[in-house]
Coordinates of C-alpha atoms in Angstrom, one line a residue:
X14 CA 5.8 -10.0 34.8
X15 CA 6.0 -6.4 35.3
X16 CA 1.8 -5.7 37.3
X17 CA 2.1 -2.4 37.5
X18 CA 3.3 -1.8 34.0
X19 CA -0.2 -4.2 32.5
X20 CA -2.5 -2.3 35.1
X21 CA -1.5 1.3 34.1
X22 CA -2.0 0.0 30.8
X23 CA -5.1 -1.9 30.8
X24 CA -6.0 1.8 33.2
X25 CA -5.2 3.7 29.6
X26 CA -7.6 1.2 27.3
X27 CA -10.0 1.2 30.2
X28 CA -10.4 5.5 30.1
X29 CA -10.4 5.2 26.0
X30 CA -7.1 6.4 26.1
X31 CA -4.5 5.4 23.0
X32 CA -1.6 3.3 23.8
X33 CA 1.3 3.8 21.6
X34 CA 4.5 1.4 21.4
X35 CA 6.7 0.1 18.8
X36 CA 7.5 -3.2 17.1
X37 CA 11.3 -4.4 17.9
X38 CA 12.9 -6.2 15.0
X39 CA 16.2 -5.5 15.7
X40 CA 18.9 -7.6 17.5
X41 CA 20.2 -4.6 20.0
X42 CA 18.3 -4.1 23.1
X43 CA 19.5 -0.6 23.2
X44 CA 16.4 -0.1 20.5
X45 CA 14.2 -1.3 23.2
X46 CA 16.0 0.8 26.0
X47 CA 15.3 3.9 23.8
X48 CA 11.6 3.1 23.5
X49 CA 11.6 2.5 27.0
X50 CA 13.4 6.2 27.8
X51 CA 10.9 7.6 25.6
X52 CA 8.1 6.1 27.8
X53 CA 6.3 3.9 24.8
X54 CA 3.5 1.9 26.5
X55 CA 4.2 -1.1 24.8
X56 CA 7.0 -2.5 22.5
X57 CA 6.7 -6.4 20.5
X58 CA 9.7 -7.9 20.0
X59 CA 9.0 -9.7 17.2
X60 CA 10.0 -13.9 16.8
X61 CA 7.9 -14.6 13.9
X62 CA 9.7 -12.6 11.3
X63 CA 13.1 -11.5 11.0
X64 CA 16.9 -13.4 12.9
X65 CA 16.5 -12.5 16.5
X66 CA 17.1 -15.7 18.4
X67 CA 16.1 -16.5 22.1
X68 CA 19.1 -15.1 23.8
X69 CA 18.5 -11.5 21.8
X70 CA 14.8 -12.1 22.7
X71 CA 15.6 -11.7 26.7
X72 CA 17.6 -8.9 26.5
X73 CA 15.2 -7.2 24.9
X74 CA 12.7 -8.0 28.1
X75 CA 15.3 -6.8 30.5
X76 CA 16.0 -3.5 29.0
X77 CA 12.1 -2.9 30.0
X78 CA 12.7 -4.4 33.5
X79 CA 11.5 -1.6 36.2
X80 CA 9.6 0.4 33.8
X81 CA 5.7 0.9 32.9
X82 CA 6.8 -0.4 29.4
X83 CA 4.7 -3.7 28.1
X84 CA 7.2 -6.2 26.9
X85 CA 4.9 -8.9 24.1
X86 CA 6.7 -11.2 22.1
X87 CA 5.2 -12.0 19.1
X88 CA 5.5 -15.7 18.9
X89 CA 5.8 -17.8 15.3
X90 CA 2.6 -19.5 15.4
X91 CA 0.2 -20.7 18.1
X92 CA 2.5 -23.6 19.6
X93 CA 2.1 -24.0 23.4
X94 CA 5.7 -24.4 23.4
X95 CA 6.3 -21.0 21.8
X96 CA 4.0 -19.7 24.3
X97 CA 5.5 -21.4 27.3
X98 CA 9.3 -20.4 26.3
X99 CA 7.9 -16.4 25.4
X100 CA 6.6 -16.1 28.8
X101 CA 8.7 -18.5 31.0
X102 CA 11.5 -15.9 30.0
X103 CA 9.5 -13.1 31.2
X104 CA 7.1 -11.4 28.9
X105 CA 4.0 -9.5 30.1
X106 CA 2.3 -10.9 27.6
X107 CA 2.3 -12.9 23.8
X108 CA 1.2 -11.7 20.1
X109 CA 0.1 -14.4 18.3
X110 CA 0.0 -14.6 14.6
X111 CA -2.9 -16.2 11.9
X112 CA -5.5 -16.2 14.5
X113 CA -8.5 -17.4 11.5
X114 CA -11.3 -19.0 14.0
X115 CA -12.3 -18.3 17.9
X116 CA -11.0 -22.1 18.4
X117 CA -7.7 -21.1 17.5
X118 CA -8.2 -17.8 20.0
X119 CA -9.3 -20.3 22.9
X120 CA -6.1 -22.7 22.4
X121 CA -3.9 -19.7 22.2
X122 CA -5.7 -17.9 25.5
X123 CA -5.5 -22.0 26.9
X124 CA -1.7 -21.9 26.1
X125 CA -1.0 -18.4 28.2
X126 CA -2.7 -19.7 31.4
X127 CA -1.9 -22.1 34.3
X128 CA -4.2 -24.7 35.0
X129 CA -6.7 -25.1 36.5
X130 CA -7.9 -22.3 33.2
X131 CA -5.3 -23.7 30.9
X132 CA -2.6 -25.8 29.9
X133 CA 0.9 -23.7 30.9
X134 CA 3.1 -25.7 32.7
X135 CA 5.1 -24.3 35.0
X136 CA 8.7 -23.5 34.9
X137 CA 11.6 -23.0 36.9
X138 CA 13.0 -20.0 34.5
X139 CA 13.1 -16.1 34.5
X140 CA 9.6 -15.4 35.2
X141 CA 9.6 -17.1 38.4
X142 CA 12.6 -15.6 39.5
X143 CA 14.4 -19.1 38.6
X144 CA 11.8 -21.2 40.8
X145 CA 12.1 -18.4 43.5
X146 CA 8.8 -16.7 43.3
X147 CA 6.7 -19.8 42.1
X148 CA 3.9 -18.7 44.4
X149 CA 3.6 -15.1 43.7
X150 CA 4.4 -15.7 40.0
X151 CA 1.9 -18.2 39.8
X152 CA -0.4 -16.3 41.8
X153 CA -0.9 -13.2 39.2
X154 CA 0.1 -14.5 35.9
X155 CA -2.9 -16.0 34.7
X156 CA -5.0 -12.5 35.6
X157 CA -2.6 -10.2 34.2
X158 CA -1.0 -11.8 31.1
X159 CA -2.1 -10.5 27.9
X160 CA -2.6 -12.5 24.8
X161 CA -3.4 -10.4 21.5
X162 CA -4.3 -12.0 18.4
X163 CA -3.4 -10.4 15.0
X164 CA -6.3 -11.1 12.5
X165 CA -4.9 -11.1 9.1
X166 CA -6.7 -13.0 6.4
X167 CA -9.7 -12.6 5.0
X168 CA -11.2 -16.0 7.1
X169 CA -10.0 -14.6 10.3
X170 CA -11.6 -10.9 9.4
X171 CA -15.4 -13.0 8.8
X172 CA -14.8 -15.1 12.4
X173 CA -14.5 -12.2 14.2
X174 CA -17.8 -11.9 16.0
X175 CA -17.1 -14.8 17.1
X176 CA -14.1 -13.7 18.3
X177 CA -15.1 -11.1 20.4
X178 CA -17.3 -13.9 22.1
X179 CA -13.9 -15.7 23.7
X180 CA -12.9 -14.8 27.4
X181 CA -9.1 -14.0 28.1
X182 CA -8.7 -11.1 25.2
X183 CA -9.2 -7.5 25.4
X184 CA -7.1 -6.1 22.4
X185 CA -7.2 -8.0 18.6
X186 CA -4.7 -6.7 16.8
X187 CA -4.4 -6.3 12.9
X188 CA -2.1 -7.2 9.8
X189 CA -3.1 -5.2 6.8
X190 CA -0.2 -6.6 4.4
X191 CA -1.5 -10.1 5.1
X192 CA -4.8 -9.6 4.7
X193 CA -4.5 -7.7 1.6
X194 CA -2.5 -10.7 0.4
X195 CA -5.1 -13.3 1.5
X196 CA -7.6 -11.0 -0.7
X197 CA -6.1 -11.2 -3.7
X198 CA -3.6 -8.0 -3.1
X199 CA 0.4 -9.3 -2.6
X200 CA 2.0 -6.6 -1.9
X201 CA 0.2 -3.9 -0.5
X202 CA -0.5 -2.8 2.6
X203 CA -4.6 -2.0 2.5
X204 CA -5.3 -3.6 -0.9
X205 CA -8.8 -3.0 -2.4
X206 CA -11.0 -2.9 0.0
X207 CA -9.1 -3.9 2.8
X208 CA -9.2 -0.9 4.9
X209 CA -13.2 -1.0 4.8
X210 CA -13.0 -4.5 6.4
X211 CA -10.7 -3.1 8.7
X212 CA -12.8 -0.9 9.8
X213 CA -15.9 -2.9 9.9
X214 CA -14.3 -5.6 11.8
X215 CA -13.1 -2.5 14.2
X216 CA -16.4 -1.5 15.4
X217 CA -17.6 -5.0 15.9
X218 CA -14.7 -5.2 18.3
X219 CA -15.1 -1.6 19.5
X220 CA -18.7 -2.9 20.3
X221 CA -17.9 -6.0 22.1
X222 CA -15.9 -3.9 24.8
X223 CA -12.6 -5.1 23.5
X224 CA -9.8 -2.7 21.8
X225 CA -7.9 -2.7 19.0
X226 CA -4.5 -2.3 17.1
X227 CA -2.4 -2.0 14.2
X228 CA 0.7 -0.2 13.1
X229 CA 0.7 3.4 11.5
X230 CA 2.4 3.9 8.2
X231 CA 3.1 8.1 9.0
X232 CA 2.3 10.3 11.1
X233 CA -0.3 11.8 9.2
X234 CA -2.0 8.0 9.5
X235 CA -1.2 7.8 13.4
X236 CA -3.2 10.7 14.0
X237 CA -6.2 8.7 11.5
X238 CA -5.9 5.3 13.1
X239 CA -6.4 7.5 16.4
X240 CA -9.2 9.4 15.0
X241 CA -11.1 5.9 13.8
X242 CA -11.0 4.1 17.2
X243 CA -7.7 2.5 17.1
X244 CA -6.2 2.0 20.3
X245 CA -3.4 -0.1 20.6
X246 CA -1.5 1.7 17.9
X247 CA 2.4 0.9 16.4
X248 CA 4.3 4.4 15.5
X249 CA 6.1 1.7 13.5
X250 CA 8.8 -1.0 12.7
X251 CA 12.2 -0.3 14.4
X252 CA 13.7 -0.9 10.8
X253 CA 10.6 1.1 9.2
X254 CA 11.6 4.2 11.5
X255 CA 15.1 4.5 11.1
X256 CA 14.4 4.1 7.1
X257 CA 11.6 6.8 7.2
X258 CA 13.7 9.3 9.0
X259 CA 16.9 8.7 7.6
X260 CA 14.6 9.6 4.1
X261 CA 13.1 12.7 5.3
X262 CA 16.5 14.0 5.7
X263 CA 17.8 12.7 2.3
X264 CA 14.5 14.5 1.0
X265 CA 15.4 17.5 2.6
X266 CA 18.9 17.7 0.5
X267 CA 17.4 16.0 -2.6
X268 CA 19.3 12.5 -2.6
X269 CA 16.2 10.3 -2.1
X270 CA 16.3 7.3 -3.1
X271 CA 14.3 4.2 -3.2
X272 CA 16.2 0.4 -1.6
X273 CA 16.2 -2.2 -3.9
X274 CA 15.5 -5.7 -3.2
X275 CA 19.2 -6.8 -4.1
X276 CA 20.6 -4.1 -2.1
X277 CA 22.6 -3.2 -4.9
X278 CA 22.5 0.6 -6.5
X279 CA 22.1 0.9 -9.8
X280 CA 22.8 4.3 -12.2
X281 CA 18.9 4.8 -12.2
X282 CA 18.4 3.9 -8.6
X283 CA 20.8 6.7 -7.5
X284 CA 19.4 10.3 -8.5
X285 CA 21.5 13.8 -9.5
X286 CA 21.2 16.4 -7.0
X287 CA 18.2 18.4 -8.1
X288 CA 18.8 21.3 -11.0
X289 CA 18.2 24.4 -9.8
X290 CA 16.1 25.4 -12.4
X291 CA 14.7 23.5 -15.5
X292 CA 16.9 23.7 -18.8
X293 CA 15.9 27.0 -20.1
X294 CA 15.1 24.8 -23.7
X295 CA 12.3 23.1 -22.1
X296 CA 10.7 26.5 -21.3
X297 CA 7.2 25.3 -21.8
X298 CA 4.5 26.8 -24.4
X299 CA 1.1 25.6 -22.8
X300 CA -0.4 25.8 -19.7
X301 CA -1.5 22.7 -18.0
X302 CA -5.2 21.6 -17.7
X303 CA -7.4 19.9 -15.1
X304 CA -9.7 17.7 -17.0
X305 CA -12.7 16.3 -15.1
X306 CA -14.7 13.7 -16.5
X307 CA -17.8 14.9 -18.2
X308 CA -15.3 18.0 -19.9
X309 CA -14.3 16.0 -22.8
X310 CA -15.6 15.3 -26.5
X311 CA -17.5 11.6 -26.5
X312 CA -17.4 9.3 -29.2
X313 CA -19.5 6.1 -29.4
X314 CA -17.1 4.0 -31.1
X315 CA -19.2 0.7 -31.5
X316 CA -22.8 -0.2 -30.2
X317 CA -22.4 -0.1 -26.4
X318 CA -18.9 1.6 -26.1
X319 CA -18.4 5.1 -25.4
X320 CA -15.0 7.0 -25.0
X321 CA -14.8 10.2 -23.1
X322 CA -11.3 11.8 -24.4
X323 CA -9.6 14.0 -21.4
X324 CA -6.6 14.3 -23.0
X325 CA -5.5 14.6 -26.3
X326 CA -5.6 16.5 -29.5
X327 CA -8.2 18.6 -28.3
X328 CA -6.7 20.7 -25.2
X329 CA -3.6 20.6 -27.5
X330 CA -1.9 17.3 -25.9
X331 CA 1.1 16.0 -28.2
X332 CA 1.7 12.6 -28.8
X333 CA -0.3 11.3 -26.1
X334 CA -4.0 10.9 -25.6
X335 CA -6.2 9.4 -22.5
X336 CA -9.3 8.9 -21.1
X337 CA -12.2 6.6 -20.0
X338 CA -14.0 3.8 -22.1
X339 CA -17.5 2.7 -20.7
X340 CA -19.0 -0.8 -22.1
X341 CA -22.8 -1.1 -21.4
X342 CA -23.5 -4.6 -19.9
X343 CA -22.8 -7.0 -22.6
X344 CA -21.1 -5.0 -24.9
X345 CA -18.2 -5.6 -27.5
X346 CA -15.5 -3.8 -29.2
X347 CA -14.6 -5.5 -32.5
X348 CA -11.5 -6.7 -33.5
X349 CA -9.0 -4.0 -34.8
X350 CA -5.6 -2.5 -34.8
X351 CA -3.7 0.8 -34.5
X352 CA -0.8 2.2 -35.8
X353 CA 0.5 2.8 -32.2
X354 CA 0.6 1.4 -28.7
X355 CA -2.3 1.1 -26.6
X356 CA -2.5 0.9 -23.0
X357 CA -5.9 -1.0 -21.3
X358 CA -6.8 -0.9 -17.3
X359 CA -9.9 -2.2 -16.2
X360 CA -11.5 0.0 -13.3
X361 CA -14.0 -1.6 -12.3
X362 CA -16.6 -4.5 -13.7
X363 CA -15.4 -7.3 -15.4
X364 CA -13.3 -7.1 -18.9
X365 CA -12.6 -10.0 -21.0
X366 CA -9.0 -8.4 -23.4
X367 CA -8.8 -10.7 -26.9
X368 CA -5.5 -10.3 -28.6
X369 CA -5.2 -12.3 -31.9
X370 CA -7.6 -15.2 -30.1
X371 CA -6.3 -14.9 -26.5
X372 CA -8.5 -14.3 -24.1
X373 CA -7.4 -12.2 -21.0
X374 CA -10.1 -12.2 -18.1
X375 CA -9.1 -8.8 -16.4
X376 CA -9.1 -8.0 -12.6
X377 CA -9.7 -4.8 -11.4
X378 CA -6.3 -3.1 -11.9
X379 CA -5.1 -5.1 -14.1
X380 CA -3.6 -3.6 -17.2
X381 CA -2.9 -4.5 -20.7
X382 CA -0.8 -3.1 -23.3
X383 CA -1.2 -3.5 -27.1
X384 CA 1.7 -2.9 -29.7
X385 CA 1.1 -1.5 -33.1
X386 CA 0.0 -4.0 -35.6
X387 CA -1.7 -6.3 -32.8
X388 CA -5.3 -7.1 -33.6
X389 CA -7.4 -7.1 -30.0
X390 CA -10.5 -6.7 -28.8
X391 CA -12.7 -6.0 -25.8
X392 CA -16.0 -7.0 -24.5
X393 CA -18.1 -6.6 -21.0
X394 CA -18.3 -10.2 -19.6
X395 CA -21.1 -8.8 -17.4
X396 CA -25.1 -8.8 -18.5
X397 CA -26.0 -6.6 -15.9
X398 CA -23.1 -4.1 -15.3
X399 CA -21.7 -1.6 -17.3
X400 CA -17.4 -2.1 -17.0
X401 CA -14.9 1.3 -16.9
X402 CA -11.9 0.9 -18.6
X403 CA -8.6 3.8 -18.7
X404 CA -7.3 4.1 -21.8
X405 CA -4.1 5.4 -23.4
X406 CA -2.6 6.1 -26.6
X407 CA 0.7 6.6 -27.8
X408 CA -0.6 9.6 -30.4
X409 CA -2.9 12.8 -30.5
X410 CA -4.5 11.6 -33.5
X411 CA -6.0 8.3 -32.8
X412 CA -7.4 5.7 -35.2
X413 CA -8.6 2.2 -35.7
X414 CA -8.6 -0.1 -38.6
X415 CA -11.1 -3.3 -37.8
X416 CA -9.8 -6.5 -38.6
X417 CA -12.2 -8.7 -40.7
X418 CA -10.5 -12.0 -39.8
X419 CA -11.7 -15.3 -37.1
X420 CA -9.5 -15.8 -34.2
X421 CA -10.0 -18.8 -32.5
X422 CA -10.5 -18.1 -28.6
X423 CA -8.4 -19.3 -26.0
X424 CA -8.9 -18.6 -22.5
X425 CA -5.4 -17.9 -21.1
X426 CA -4.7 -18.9 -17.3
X427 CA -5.8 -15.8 -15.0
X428 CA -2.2 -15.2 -14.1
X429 CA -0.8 -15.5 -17.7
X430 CA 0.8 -12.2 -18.6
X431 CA 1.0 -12.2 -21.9
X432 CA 3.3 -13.0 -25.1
X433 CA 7.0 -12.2 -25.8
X434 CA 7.1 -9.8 -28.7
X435 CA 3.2 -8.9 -28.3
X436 CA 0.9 -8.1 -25.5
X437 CA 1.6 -7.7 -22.0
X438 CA -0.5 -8.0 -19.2
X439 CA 0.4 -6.1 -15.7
X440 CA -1.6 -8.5 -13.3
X441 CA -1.9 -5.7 -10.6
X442 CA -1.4 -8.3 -7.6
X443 CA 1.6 -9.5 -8.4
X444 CA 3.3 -6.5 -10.0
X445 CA 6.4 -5.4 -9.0
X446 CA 6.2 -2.5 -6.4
X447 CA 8.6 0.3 -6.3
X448 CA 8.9 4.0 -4.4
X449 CA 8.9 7.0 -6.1
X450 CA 9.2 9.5 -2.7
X451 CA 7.8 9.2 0.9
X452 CA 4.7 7.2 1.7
X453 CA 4.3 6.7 -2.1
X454 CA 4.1 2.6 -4.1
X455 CA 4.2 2.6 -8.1
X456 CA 4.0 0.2 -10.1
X457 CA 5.9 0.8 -13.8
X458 CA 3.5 -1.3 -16.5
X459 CA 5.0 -0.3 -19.7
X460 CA 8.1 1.4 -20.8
X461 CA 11.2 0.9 -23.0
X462 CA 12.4 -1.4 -20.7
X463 CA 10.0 -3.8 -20.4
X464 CA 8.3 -3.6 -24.1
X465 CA 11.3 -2.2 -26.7
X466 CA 10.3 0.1 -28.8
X467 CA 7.5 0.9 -27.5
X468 CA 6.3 5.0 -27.8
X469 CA 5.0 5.6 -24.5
X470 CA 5.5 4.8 -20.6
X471 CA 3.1 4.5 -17.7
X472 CA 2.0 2.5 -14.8
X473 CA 0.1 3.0 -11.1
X474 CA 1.0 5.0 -8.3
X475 CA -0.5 4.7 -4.8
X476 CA 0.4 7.8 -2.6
X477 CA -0.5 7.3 1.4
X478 CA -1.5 10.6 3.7
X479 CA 1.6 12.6 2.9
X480 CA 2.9 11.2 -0.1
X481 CA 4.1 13.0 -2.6
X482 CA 6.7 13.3 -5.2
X483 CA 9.3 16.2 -5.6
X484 CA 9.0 18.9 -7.8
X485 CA 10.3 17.6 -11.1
X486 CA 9.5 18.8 -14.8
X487 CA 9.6 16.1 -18.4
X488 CA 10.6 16.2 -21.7
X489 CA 7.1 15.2 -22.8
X490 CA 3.6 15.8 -22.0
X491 CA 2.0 13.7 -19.5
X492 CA -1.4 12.4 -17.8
X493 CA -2.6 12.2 -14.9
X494 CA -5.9 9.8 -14.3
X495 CA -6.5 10.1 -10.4
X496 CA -8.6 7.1 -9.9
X497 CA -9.3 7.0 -6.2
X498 CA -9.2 9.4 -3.3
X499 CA -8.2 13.1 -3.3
X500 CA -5.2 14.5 -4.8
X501 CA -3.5 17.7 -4.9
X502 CA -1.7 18.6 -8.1
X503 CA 1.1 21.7 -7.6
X504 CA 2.0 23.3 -10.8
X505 CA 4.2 26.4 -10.0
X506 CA 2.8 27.2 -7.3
X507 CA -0.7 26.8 -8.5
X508 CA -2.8 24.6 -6.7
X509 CA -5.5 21.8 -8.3
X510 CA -7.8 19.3 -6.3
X511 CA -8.3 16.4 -8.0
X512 CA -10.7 13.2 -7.8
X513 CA -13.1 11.0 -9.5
X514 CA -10.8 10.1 -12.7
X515 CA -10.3 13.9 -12.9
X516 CA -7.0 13.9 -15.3
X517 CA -4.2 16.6 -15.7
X518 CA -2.4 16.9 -19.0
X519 CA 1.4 18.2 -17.8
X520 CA 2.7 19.9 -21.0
X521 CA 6.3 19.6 -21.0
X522 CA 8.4 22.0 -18.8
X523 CA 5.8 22.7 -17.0
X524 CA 7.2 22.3 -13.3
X525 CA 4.6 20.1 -10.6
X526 CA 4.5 17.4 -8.1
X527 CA 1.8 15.5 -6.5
X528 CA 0.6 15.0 -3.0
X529 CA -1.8 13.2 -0.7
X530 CA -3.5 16.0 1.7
X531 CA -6.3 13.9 2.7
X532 CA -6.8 11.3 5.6
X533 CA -7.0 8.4 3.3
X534 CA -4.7 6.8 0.3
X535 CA -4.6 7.9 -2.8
X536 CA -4.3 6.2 -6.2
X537 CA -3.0 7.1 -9.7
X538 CA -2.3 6.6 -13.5
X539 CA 0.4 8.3 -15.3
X540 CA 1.4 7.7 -18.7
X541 CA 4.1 9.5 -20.1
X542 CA 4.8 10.5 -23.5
X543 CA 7.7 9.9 -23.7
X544 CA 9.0 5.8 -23.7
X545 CA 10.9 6.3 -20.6
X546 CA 9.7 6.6 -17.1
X547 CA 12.0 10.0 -16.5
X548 CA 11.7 13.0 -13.9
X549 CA 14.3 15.6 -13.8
X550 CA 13.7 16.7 -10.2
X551 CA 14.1 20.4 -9.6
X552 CA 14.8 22.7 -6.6
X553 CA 11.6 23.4 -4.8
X554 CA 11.6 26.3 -4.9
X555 CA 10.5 26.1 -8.5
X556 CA 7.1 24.4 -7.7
X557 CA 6.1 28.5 -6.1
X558 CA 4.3 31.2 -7.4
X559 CA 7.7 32.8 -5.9
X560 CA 10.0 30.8 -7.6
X561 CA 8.2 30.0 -10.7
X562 CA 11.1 29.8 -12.8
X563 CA 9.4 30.7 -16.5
X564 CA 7.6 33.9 -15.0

């Protein structure tokens, strides 16, 4: 147990200054050798996820031998024999995982002490200098170990208070990605509303006189996490850093590219080098437009339902129009169809989607498309709130035709996700997540791919501080619904802030890429009109007043 290294430490928290280490994932201890040189306060080799084994686990804590470097080990579960073994072999200090109640905080602080104030036994094994040091090992362990729960589910962030009541703990650490998953959010790091329990359940702890962590995603959010309280703070995975610097230089020469889950490329996986210059035949003939809500024509288009068009025929859109539906509190949409595709995401109140008698309870998020032909209909399952929906359509000209026919309800199973051949639903929890440049998560809910023959593509895109894409033009027009946060939207060098559902129309040709400026994320809606999901990525150079390259 390395004394000096926990005191300079606990010195740090104690002045309110940030620690900063790394999680170790990796089986070389030269990763943790290099964290040491670099004079990290703390690393956590990590035996809950991943392969490393015992034997990799120890070499790990003696490449942090001599050094003010904090060796935890983030044990599977809290197991007193898990505990035992982490610090027997010589760990400052243990990270234990799924902490839910202040019970579970006690048997894990229990399982890190000697008696006579817990239940370690005592072993003959690294820490003790191989029973040579019993005495002075025994002596200082139980003041100076260090036991940090990570609280990540949505029962552990309520018990908290409680928490902070339990003797033995002075950082609680925290695990966005489960907790978002325990909320309903698979998948994401800081689903919805997430990061506001994160931050509530911070300054409870802030207040108690305890600290506590998490792990950045960027540097942008290191400097945030720093800003908000954090203390204890991860620059990252081991894995996670290599990957995010090996893409910032793949960025830099335009060969990108997102991993996939089977670890094998694929044609549309791997992207060209970027063009130089978009082809001169999609030199564009409109100028884009930044629509905020409130600048578009308004059509009641039944009792109750209101549709606020920001793109489409009338700022000269082609084959493509968007924009937001509000349903007073009980209203309905009757029964119709269109001659075209339809896309349907619920933004916030509650949405009950009919199509042909199946009845769709939508979460926020959650989108569904409707082919041509397809009666459906929509109605606010709420008395006493009004529900937003995003719509889009697959023409400039849109039209209904109501369907005078009984459909017999069915209430579909609140994962179902729709019929071969008809619907589909996009259940935004589950959807499959993909990258589409740094710090960016996008979800792709309807294309060619996934609904043939469809007319139109589209889906979610969630950009962290500093995401953005690269500067890429399309062969069609496209929207852009920006339906949280603050965006910045670069068209040839001309510069747009966007929020609150504000939506771009992106006529084709016209050169532009997206970013994340602020402090906090950032979330999307494209559709595309167009059926496929493509970008032709350009030089950079091209997204500049300088390099514009139609001036």
């Amino acid at each position: 147990m390395k004394t000096a290294a926990l005191t300079k430490f606990r010195r740090k928290l104690a002045e309110d200054q940030p620690v900063f280490g790394m999680w170790i994932t990796l089986e070389s201890p030269s990763v943790t050798e290099i964290a040491v040189g670099l004079g990290l306060d703390w690393v956590v080799i990590d035996a809950e996820h991943g392969h490393l084994d015992w034997k990799e686990i120890v070499e790990h804590l003696r490449a942090t031998v001599r050094s003010d470097t904090v060796a935890l080990v983030r044990i599977a579960e809290n197991n007193v024999g898990l505990i035992k073994r982490a610090l027997d072999i010589g760990a400052d200090g243990v990270v234990v995982p799924w902490i839910e109640t202040a019970e579970q905080l006690r048997q894990a602080v229990a399982y890190s002490h000697y008696p006579t104030d817990g239940v370690r036994g005592i072993g003959g094994e690294r820490a003790t200098c191989w029973g040579q040091c019993l005495v002075e090992h025994t002596a200082e362990a139980n003041e100076n170990v260090l036991v940090v729960p990570i609280v990540e589910t949505v029962r552990g962030i309520r018990d908290v208070p409680l928490m902070c009541q339990v003797d033995g703990v002075e950082v609680m650490f925290f695990g966005p990605a489960d907790l978002s998953s325990s909320a309903g959010h698979r998948g994401q790091w800081e689903g919805p509303g997430v990061a506001e329990q994160i931050l509530q359940a911070k300054d409870a702890i802030r207040r108690s006189g305890r600290h506590c962590g998490l792990l950045a995603t960027s540097q942008e959010n290191l400097r945030e996490r720093q800003s908000h309280g954090f203390r204890m703070i991860g620059l990252g995975m081991d894995t996670g850093l290599l990957v995010r610097s090996i893409r910032s230089s793949l960025v830099a020469v335009g060969r990108d590219r997102a991993i996939q889950a089977s670890f094998v490329p694929t044609a549309s996986t791997v992207p060209a080098a970027p063009l130089t210059r978009p082809p001169e035949s999609m030199r564009p003939d409109r100028d884009e437009l930044m629509n905020p809500v409130g600048s578009g024509p308004r059509v009641e288009i039944a009792r109750g339902v209101n549709f606020e068009c920001l793109v489409g025929r009338h700022n000269s859109a082609r084959n493509l129009t968007t924009g937001i539906v509000t349903l007073t509190p009980g209203a309905v949409l009757p029964y119709h169809t269109h001659t075209f595709t339809e896309s349907i995401t619920l933004l916030s109140g509650s949405v009950t989607i009919d199509v042909e008698g199946r009845s769709y309870a939508m979460k926020k998020l959650d989108n569904a498309v409707i082919p041509p032909g397809v009666a459906h209909a929509a109605r606010n399952s709420s008395m006493t709130e009004a529900a937003v929906l995003h719509i889009a359509m697959a023409t400039d000209t849109p039209a209904r035709t109501l369907v005078d026919r009984f459909f017999t309800r069915r209430s579909m199973p609140d994962d179902a996700t729709g019929i071969p051949g008809a619907e589909r639903v996009n259940r935004f929890a589950t959807a499959k997540r993909g990258v589409a440049g740094p710090n960016t998560e996008f979800i792709d809910c309807f294309n060619e791919d996934l609904m043939p023959g469809i007319e139109m593509s589209g889906g979610y895109g969630l950009f962290q501080p500093g995401g953005r894409l690269p500067a890429h033009v399309h062969d069609f027009d496209e929207s852009i619904c920006i339906i949280s946060g603050t965006a910045m939207c670069i068209v040839e060098g001309r510069r747009y802030a966007m929020s609150d559902c504000s939506t771009a129309l992106q006529p084709r040709g016209r050169v532009h890429y997206f970013i994340n400026e602020s402090k906090g994320p950032m979330e999307m809606l494209w559709v595309y009109a167009g059926p496929r999901p493509e970008r032709i990525i350009v030089d950079e150079r091209c997204a500049t007043v300088e390099g514009n390259p139609w001036k």
